[in-house]
XYZ file of C-alpha atoms in Angstrom:
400
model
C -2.632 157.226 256.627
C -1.706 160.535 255.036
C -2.510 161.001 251.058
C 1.623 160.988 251.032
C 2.312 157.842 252.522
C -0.546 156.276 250.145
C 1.337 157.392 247.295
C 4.339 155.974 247.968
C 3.635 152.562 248.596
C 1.562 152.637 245.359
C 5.228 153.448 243.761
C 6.955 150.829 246.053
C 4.631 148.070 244.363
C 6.154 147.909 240.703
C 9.639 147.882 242.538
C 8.824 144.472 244.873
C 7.187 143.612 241.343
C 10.183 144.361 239.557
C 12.702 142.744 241.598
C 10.722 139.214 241.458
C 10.501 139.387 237.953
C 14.442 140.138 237.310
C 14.804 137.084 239.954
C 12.991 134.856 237.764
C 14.546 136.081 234.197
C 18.144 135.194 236.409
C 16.727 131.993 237.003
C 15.523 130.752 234.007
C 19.157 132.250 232.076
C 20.780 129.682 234.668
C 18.525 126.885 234.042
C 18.443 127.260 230.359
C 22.706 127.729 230.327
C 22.346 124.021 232.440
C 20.214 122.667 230.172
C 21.923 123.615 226.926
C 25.180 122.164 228.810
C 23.232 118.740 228.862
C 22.104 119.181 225.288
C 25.729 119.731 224.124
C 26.443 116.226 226.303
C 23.781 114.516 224.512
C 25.137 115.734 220.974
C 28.934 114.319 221.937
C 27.039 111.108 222.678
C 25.326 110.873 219.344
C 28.972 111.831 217.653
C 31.008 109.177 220.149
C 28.325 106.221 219.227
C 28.576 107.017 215.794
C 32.435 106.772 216.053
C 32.355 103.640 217.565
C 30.329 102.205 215.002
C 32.927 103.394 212.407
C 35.804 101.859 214.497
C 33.887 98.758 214.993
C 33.401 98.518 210.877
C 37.205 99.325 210.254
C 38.376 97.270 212.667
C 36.965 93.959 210.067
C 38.435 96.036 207.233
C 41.488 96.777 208.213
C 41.949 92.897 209.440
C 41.956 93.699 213.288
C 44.508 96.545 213.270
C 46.209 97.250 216.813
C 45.424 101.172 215.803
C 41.718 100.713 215.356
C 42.000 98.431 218.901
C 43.885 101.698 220.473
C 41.195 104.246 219.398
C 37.862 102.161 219.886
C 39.159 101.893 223.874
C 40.090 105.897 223.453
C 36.427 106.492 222.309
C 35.069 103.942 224.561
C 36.768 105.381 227.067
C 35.707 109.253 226.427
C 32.167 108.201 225.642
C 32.392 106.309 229.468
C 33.707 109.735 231.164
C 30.985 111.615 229.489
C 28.109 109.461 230.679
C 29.667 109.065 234.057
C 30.047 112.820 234.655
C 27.512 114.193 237.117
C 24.443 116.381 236.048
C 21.108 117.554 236.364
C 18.794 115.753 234.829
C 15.281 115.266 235.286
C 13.365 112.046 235.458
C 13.171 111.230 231.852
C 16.572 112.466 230.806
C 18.005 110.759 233.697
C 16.469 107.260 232.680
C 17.674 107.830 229.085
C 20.923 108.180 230.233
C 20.967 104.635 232.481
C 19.727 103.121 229.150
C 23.240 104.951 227.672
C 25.467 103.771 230.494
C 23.637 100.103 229.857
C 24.523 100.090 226.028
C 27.806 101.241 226.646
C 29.182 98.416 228.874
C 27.297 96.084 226.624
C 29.086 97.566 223.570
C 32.609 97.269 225.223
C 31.752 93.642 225.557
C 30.687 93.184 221.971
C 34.003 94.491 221.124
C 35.822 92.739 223.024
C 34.532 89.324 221.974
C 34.910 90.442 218.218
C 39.031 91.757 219.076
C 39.280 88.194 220.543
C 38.645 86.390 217.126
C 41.418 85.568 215.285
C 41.301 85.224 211.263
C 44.298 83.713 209.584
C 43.856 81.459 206.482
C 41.625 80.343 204.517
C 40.763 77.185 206.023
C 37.155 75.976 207.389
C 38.734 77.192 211.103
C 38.828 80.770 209.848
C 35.581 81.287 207.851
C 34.499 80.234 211.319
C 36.316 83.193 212.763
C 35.373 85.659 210.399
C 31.360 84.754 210.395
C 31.890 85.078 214.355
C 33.879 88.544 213.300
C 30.681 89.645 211.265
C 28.170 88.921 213.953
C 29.777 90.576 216.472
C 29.731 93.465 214.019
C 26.663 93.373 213.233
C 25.369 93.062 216.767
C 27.945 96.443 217.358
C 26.101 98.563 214.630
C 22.824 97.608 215.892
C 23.811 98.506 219.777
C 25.484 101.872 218.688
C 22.305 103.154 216.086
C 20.147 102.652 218.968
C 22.737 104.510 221.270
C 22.007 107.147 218.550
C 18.618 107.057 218.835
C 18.710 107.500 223.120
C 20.916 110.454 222.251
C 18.416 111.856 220.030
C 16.206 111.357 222.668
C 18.332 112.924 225.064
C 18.722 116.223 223.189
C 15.267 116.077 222.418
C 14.526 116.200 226.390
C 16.176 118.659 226.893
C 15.159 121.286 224.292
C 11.605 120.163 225.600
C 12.561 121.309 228.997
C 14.733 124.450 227.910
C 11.038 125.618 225.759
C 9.252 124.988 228.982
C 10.983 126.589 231.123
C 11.245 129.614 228.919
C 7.408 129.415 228.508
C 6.934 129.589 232.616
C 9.108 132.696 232.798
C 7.320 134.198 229.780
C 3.736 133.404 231.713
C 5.170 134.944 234.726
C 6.533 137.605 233.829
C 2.644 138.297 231.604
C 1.053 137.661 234.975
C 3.364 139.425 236.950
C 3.061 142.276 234.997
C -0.906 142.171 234.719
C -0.916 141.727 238.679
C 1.242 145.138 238.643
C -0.510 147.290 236.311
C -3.840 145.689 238.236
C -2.576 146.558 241.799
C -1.775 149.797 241.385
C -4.612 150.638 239.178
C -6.586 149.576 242.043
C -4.355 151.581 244.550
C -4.945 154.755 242.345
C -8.461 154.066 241.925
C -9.433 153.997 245.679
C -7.113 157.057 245.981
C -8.970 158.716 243.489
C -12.781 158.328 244.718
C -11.281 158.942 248.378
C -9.899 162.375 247.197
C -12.945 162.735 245.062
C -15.276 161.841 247.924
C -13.368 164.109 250.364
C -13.628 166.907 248.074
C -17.605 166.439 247.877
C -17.821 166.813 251.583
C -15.813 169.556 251.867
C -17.507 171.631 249.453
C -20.891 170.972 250.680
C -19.705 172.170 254.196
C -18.285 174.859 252.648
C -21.574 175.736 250.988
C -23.418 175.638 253.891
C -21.030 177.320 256.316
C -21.377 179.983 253.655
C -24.612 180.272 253.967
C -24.403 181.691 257.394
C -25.192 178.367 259.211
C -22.230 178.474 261.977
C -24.281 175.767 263.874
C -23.318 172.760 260.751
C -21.553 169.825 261.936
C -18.040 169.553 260.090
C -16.802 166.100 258.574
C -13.404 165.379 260.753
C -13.326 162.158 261.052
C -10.293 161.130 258.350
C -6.900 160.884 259.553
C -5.292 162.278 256.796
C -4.849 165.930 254.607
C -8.309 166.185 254.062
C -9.184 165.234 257.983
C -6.442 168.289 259.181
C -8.113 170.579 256.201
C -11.754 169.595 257.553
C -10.330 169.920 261.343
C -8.392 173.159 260.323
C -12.189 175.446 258.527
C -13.629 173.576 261.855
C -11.419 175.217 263.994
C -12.284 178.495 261.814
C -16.129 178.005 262.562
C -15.784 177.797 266.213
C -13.364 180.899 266.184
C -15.863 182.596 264.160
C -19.193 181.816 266.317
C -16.949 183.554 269.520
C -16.689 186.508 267.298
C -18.112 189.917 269.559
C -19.081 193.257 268.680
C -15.851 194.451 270.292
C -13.387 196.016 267.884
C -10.378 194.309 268.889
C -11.944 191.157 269.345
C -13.105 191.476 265.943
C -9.623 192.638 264.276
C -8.314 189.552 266.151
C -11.352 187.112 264.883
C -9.775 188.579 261.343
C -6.472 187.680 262.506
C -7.175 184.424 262.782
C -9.582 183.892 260.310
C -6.683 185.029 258.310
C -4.252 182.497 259.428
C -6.816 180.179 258.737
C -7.188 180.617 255.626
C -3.651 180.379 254.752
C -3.642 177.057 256.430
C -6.449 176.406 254.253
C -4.951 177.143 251.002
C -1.351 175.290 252.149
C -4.170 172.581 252.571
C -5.402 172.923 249.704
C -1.604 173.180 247.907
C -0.840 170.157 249.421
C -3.910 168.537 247.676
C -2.510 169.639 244.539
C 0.054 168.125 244.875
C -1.068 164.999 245.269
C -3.229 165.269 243.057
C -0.596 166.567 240.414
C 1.898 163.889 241.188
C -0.459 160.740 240.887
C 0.889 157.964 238.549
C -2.108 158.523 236.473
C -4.242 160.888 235.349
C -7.515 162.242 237.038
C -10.320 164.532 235.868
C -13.421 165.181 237.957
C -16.911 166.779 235.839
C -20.220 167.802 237.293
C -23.763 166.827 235.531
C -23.476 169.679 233.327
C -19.504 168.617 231.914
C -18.040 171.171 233.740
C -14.665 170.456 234.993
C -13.873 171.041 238.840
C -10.088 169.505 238.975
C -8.067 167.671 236.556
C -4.349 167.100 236.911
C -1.204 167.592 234.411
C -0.898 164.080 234.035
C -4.359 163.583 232.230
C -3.111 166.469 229.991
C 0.215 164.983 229.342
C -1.467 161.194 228.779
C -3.874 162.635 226.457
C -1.197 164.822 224.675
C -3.308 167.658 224.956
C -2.429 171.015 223.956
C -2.104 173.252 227.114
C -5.062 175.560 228.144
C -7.401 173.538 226.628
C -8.789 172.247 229.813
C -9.838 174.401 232.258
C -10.932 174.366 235.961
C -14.786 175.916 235.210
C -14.461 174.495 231.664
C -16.470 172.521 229.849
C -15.747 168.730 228.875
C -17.310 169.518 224.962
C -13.856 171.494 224.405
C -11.529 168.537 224.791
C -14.229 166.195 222.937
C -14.380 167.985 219.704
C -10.290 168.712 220.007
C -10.268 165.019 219.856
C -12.510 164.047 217.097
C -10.663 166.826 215.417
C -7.462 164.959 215.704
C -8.663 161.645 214.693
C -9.083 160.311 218.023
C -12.666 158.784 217.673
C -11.649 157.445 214.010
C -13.199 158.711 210.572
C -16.812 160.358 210.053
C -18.363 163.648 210.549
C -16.760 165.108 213.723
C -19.647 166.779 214.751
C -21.665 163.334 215.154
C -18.808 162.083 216.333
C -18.850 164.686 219.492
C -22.587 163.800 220.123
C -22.080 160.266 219.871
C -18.820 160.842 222.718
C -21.006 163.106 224.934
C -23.720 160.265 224.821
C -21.828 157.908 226.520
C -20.811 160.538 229.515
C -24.493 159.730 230.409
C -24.069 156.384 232.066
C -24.525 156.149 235.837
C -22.315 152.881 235.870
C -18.792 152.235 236.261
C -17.125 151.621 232.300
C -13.865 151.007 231.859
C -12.517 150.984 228.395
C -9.089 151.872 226.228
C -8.627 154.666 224.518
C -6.086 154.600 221.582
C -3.946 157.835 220.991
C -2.572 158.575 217.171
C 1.100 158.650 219.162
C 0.470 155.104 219.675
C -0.371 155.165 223.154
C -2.838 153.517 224.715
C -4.633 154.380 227.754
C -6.697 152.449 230.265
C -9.918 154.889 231.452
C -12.245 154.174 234.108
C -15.332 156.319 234.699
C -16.607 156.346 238.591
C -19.938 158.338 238.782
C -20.309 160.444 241.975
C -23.354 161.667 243.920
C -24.134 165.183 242.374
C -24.526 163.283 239.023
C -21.131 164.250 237.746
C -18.064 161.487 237.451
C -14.839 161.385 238.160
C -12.509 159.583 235.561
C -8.808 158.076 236.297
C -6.803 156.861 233.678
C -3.275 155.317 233.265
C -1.076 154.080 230.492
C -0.942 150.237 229.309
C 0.609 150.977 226.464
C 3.791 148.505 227.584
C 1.230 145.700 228.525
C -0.429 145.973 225.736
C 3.225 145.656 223.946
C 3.411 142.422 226.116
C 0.763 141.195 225.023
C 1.546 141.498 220.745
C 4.806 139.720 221.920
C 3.383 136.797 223.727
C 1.044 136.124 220.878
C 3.662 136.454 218.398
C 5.924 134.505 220.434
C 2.956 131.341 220.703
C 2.765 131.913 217.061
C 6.243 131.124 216.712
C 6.288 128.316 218.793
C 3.213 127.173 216.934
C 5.182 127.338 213.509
C-alpha cells in the first residue's frame, strides 16, 4: 500500500467518525423533542386535576349548579383524551400513567355519586344529603392531589430521562472523539516510524554504495514509494557494475545513471510530499540534535518563525527560540534550554503536551531510532482538550 493511499484513509477516519457522531446528536434532538412532548402532557395533567378539584369544590358552593356539572364532564372529558392518547413512554412513566387512567375513572365516579345527591331544605333528610355531599368532596380532593402528585411524578420521569439521554450523547460524542484523535494518531504514528525507518535504510545503502561497494545487497522488499525508490538506485547499481571501458558504453552508463537520478529525486519529491502533507507534524534529529527532515506542519503547529529550522540544523536553535518566547514558563532561559535538551536524552518512548502562548495545545510523541537520534510526531488536541473543559463544566452544572 502506497504512502498515498495510507494517507487518505487516515483522512477518511474523522469523516466515518464524523458522520456517527452527527447521527447520534440527530437522535438524541428527536428523543429529547419526544420527551419534552410527554413532559408538556404530564404538566396539562397536573393543571386538569387541579381543575377538577376546583369544579368539584364549586360545585357544593354554588349548590350543584348545571354549569359547574357541564364543565367538570368538559375537563373530565379533556383530561380522559389526554391520558388516552398514545405515546412513548418507558416502563416507569408508562406505569404512572395506568395509575392516572385508574384515578381518573375513579374520580368520574366520585362525581357522579356527589351530582346524584340532592339538598333541598333544612330538614334531617337533607343534612343527610349534604354530609353525603361533603364526603364525596372530600374523597374528590384527596383522589385529584394525589393525581397531582403522579403528574409530578410523571414530569419528573421524564426530565430524568431527557438528562440521561443528553448525558449518553455527551459520553459519546467524548469517546467518539477520543477514539478519533486516538486512531489517527496511531495511523500517523506508524506512518511516521515507517517513513522514518525507510529513510534509515536507504541512507545506509546509500552510504555504502558510495563507498564503492557495487556488490551491497539493496533493501526492495516494500511495496510502496520507498520500495520503487529502493528498486529504482537498485536498478542504478546493476547498470553501473555493467559499466566498460568503452566510451560510448560509458556516455550511455551516464545516460542512464542520469535518468536515474531524476527518478530518484521525483522519488524523493514524492516523499516530500507526503511528508509535507501529513495531518501532523514530524521532525527527525540525529544523536548530536541535528535535524535531517522536518515538515511545514511542525513549523506551522509550533508557530515558528520561518528559517529557523533547518535541514543540517541544530535542535538548540528552536529550544532557546522557545524559552525565549515563554514556552517553557518563567526562569532563567538559559537553564531553561539545558533543562529542555536534558530530556532529548531518553531512549524511551514519552509522550507529553506541549502548551503554546496562542493557546494551542499540542500532543508530542518522541520515538527513538537506531543511530541514537529520534524522530518526534506531533498533532493538535487543542479541540479535545476544549471537550474536555466543557464536559467538566457541564458535570459541574449538573452537579449544582
Amino acid at each position: 500500500m502506497t504512502i498515498r493511499t495510507k494517507l487518505k484513509l487516515a483522512a477518511l477516519f474523522p469523516i466515518i467518525f464524523g458522520c456517527f457522531i452527527v447521527i447520534v446528536e440527530l437522535w438524541t434532538a428527536q428523543k429529547v423533542e419526544d420527551v419534552l412532548g410527554r413532559e408538556k402532557i404530564a404538566g396539562q395533567i397536573l393543571f386538569g386535576s387541579s381543575d377538577l378539584s376546583r369544579l368539584g369544590n364549586d360545585y357544593i358552593q354554588d349548590r350543584a349548579s348545571g354549569r359547574i356539572r357541564q364543565q367538570w364532564a368538559v375537563a373530565h372529558k379533556e383530561l380522559t383524551a389526554l391520558l388516552q392518547t398514545p405515546q412513548s413512554w418507558n416502563a416507569a412513566q408508562a406505569e404512572v400513567g395506568e395509575e392516572l387512567s385508574h384515578s381518573l375513572v375513579d374520580l368520574g365516579e366520585l362525581f357522579a355519586k356527589l351530582s346524584a345527591v340532592q339538598t333541598s331544605g333544612d330538614d334531617a333528610a337533607n343534612l343527610v344529603a349534604k354530609r353525603r355531599q361533603a364526603r364525596w368532596s372530600r374523597q374528590i380532593h384527596t383522589k385529584t392531589e394525589s393525581m397531582q402528585t403522579l403528574a409530578l411524578r410523571l414530569g419528573e420521569l421524564c426530565r430524568d430521562e431527557i438528562r440521561e439521554t443528553q448525558s449518553a450523547a455527551l459520553k459519546f460524542s467524548i469517546f467518539s472523539t477520543a477514539g478519533l484523535i486516538l486512531v489517527v494518531t496511531l495511523i500517523l504514528f506508524l506512518l511516521g516510524a515507517s517513513i522514518v525507518t525507510a529513510l534509515a535504510l536507504l541512507r545506509n545503502d546509500a552510504e555504502v554504495i558510495g563507498t564503492g561497494d557495487l556488490d551491497h545487497e539493496v533493501n526492495v522488499t516494500r511495496r510502496d514509494e520507498f520500495g520503487d525508490l529502493a528498486r529504482a538506485f537498485r536498478d542504478m547499481i546493476l547498470r553501473l557494475k555493467s559499466v566498460t571501458a568503452s566510451r560510448d558504453q560509458l556516455n550511455s552508463e551516464i545516460t542512464i545513471r542520469e535518468q536515474t537520478e531524476a527518478e530518484l529525486a521525483q522519488k524523493e519529491a514524492q516523499l516530500l510530499y507526503a511528508v509535507n502533507n501529513m495531518p501532523g507534524g514530524i521532525m527527525m534529529i540525529d544523536k548530536d540534535m541535528t535535524i535531517l527532515l522536518f515538515n511545514e506542519r511542525y513549523e506551522e503547529l509550533y508557530e515558528l518563525p520561518d528559517g529557523l529550522l533547518q535541514v543540517g540544523g541544530s535542535l538548540h536553535d528552536m529550544i532557546r527560540f522557545r524559552a525565549a518566547r515563554g514556552d517553557y514558563g518563567p526562569g532563567d532561559p538559559a537553564e531553561l534550554v539545558a533543562r529542555r535538551i536534558g530530556g532529548y536524552a531518553g531512549s524511551d518512548q514519552q509522550t507529553m503536551e506541549n502548551k503554546i502562548p496562542s493557546g494551542r495545545v499540542l500532543e508530542l510523541t518522541r520515538n527513538p531510532i537506531a543511530d541514537g537520534g529520534l524522530v518526534a510526531i506531533c498533532t493538535d488536541i487543542t479541540e479535545r482538550k476544549q471537550a474536555e473543559d466543557l464536559l467538566r463544566e457541564g458535570e459541574q452544572r449538573l452537579k449544582d
